[in-house]
CSV table of C-alpha atoms in Angstrom, one decimal:
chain,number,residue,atom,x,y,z
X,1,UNK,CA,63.0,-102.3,3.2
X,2,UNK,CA,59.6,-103.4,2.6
X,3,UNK,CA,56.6,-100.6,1.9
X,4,UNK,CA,53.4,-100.3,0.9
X,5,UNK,CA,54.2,-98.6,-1.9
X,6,UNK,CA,50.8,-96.7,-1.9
X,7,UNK,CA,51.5,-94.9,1.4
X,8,UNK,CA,53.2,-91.9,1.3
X,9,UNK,CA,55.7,-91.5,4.1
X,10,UNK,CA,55.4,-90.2,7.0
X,11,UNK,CA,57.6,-87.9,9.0
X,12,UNK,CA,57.8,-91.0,11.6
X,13,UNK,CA,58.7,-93.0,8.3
X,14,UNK,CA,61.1,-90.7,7.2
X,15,UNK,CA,62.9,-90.8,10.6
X,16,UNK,CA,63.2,-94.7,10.6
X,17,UNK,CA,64.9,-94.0,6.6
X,18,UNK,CA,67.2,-91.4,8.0
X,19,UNK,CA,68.5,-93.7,11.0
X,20,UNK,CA,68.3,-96.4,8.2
X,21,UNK,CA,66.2,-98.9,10.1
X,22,UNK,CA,63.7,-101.7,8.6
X,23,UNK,CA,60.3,-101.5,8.5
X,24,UNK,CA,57.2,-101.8,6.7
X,25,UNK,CA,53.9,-99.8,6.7
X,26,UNK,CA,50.8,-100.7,6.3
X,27,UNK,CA,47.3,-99.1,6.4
X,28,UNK,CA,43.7,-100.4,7.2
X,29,UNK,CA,40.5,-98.7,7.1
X,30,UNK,CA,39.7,-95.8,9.8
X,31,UNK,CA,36.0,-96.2,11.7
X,32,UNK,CA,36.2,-93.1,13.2
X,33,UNK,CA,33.0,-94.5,15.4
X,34,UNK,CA,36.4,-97.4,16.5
X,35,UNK,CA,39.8,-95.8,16.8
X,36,UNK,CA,40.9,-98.9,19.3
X,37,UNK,CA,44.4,-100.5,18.8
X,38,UNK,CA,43.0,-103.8,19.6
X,39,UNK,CA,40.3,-102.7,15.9
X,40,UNK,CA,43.3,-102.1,14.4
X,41,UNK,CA,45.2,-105.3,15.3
X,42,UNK,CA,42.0,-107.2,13.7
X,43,UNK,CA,42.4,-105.3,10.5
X,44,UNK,CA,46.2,-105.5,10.7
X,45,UNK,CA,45.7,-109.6,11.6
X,46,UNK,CA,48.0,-108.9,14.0
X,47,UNK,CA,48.3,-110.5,17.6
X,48,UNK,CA,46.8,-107.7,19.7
X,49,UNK,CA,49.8,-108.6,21.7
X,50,UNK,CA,52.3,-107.0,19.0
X,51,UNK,CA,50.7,-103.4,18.3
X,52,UNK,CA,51.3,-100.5,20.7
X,53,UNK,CA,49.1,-97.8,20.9
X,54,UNK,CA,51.0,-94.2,22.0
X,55,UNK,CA,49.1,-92.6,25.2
X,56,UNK,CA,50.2,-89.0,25.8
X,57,UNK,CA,50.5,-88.3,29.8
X,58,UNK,CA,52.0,-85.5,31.7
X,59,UNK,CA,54.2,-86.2,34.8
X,60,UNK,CA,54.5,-83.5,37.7
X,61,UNK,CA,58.3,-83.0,37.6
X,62,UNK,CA,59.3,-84.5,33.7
X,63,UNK,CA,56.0,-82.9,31.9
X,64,UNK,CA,55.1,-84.4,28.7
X,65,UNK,CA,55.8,-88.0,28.0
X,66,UNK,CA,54.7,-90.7,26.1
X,67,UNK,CA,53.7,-94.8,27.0
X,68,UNK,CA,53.9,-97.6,24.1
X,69,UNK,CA,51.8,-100.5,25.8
X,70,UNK,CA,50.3,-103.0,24.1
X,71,UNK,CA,46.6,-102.5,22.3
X,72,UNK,CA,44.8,-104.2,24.9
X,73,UNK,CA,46.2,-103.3,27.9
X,74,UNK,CA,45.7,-100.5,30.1
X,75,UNK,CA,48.4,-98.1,31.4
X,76,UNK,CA,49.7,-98.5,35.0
X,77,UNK,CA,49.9,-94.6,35.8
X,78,UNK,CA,52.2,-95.3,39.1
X,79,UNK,CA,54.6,-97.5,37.2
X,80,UNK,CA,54.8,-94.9,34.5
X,81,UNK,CA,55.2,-92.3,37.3
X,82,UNK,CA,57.9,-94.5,39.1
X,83,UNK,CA,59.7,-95.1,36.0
X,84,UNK,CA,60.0,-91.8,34.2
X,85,UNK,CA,61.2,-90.1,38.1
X,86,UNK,CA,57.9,-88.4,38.7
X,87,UNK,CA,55.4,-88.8,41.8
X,88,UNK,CA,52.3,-88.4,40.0
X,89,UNK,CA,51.3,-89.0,36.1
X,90,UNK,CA,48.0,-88.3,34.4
X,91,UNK,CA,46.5,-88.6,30.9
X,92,UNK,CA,46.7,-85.5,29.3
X,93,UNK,CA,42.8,-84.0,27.7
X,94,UNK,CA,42.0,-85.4,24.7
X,95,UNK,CA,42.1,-81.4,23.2
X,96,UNK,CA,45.7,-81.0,24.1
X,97,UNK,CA,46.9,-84.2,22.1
X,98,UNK,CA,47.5,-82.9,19.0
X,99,UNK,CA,48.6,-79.7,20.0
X,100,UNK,CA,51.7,-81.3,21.9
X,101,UNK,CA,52.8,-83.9,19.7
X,102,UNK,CA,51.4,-83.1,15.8
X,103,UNK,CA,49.4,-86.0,16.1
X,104,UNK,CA,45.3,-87.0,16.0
X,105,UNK,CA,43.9,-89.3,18.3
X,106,UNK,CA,43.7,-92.8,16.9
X,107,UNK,CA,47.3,-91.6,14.8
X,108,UNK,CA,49.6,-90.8,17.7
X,109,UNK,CA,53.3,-92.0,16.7
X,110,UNK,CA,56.3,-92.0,19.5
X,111,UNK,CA,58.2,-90.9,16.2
X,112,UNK,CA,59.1,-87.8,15.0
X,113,UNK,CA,56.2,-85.3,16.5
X,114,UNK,CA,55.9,-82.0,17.2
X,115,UNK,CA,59.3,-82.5,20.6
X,116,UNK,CA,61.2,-85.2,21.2
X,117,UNK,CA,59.2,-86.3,24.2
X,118,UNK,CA,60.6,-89.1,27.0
X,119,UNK,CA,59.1,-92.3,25.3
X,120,UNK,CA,58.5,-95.2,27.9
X,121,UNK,CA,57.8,-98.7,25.9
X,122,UNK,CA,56.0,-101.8,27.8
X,123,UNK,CA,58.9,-104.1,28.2
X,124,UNK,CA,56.4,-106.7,26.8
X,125,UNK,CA,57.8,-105.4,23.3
X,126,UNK,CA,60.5,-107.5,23.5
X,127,UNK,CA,58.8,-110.6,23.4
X,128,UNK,CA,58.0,-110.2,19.7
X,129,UNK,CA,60.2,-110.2,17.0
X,130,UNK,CA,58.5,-107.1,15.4
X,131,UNK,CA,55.4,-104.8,16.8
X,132,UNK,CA,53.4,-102.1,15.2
X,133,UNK,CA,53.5,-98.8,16.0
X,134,UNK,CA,51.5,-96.0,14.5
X,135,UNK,CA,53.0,-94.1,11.9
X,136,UNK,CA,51.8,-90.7,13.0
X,137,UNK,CA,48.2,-91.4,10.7
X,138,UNK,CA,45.1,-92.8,11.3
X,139,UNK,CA,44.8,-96.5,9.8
X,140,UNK,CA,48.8,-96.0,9.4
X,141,UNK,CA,51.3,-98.7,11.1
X,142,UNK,CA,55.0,-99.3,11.0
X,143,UNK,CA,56.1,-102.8,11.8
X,144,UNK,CA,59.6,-102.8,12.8
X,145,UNK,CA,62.1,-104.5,15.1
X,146,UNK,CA,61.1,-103.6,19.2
X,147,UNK,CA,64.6,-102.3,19.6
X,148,UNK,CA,64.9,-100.2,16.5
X,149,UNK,CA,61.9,-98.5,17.8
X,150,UNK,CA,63.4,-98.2,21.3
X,151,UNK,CA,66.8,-96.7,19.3
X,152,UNK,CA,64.6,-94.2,17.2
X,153,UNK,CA,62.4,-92.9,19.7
X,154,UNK,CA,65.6,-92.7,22.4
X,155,UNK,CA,63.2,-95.0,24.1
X,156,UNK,CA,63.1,-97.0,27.6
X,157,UNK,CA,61.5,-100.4,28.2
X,158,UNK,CA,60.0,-100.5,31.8
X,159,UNK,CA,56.9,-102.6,33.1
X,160,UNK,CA,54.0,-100.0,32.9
X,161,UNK,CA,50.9,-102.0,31.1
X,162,UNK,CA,48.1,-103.7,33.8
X,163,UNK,CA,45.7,-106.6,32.3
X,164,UNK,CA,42.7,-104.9,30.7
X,165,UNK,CA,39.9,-106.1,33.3
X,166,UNK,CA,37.5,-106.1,29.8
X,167,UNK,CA,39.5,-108.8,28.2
X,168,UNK,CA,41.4,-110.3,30.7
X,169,UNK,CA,44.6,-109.8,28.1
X,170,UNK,CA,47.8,-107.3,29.0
């Protein structure tokens, strides 16, 4: 398994080593000012395509659950709904973020947080032979398999990311 062997590991890192899947981390430099996935696919030089950001939304019968979509897309709130068997799905305030999961804004990781939350993945993770996900720190990826993330985080792939209107991307 390949590491940056400056980073010290994570607690999503140290899940991936306990379930003995590959990966790689790797870190860029945090703007705080730019905390965007599609920034961080830049810094990565990674296809904006191939890093998934970790939104934290609460569904009215499910509660807390969590959408991997790809940096520059937006989430589809009714196909997250319709897909995790709730009628209705919002973002959950910024304030409650880390409280819920263990995890800052900009560092959210559908690994090994605070509860094992439902994690829904854009199916569009499958396209790519690896993605990045965060590794549960600002400026902090893992790049592993789409389906060893979908194993670690008891994940399901479903359609849920809309084209960003900005950048005309998924």
């Amino acid at each position: 398994m390949a590491h940056d062997k400056k980073l010290n590991k994570t607690n999503a890192a140290r899940l991936l080593d306990e379930l003995g899947i590959d990966y790689s981390m790797s870190s860029a430099e945090v703007d705080l000012s730019d905390l965007s996935a599609v920034t961080m696919a830049a810094k990565l030089g990674a296809d904006p395509a191939q890093v998934f950001k970790t939104l934290v939304a609460r569904g009215d019968k499910t509660g807390v659950i969590m959408a991997c979509i790809p940096a520059a897309a937006e989430l589809d709130l009714k196909a997250l709904a319709h897909f995790s068997g709730n009628k209705r799905v919002e973002m959950v305030h910024l304030k409650e973020v880390q409280p819920l999961t263990g995890y800052m804004r900009g560092g959210c990781s559908p690994l090994a947080g605070k509860k094992d939350y439902p994690v829904f993945i854009d199916e569009t993770a499958i396209l790519h032979e690896r993605v990045y996900v965060s590794a549960g720190l600002r400026g902090v990826q893992l790049n592993l398999a789409p389906d060893d993330l979908l194993r670690a985080c008891h994940g399901q792939y479903c359609a849920i990311a809309r084209l960003d209107e900005g950048t005309g991307e998924l």
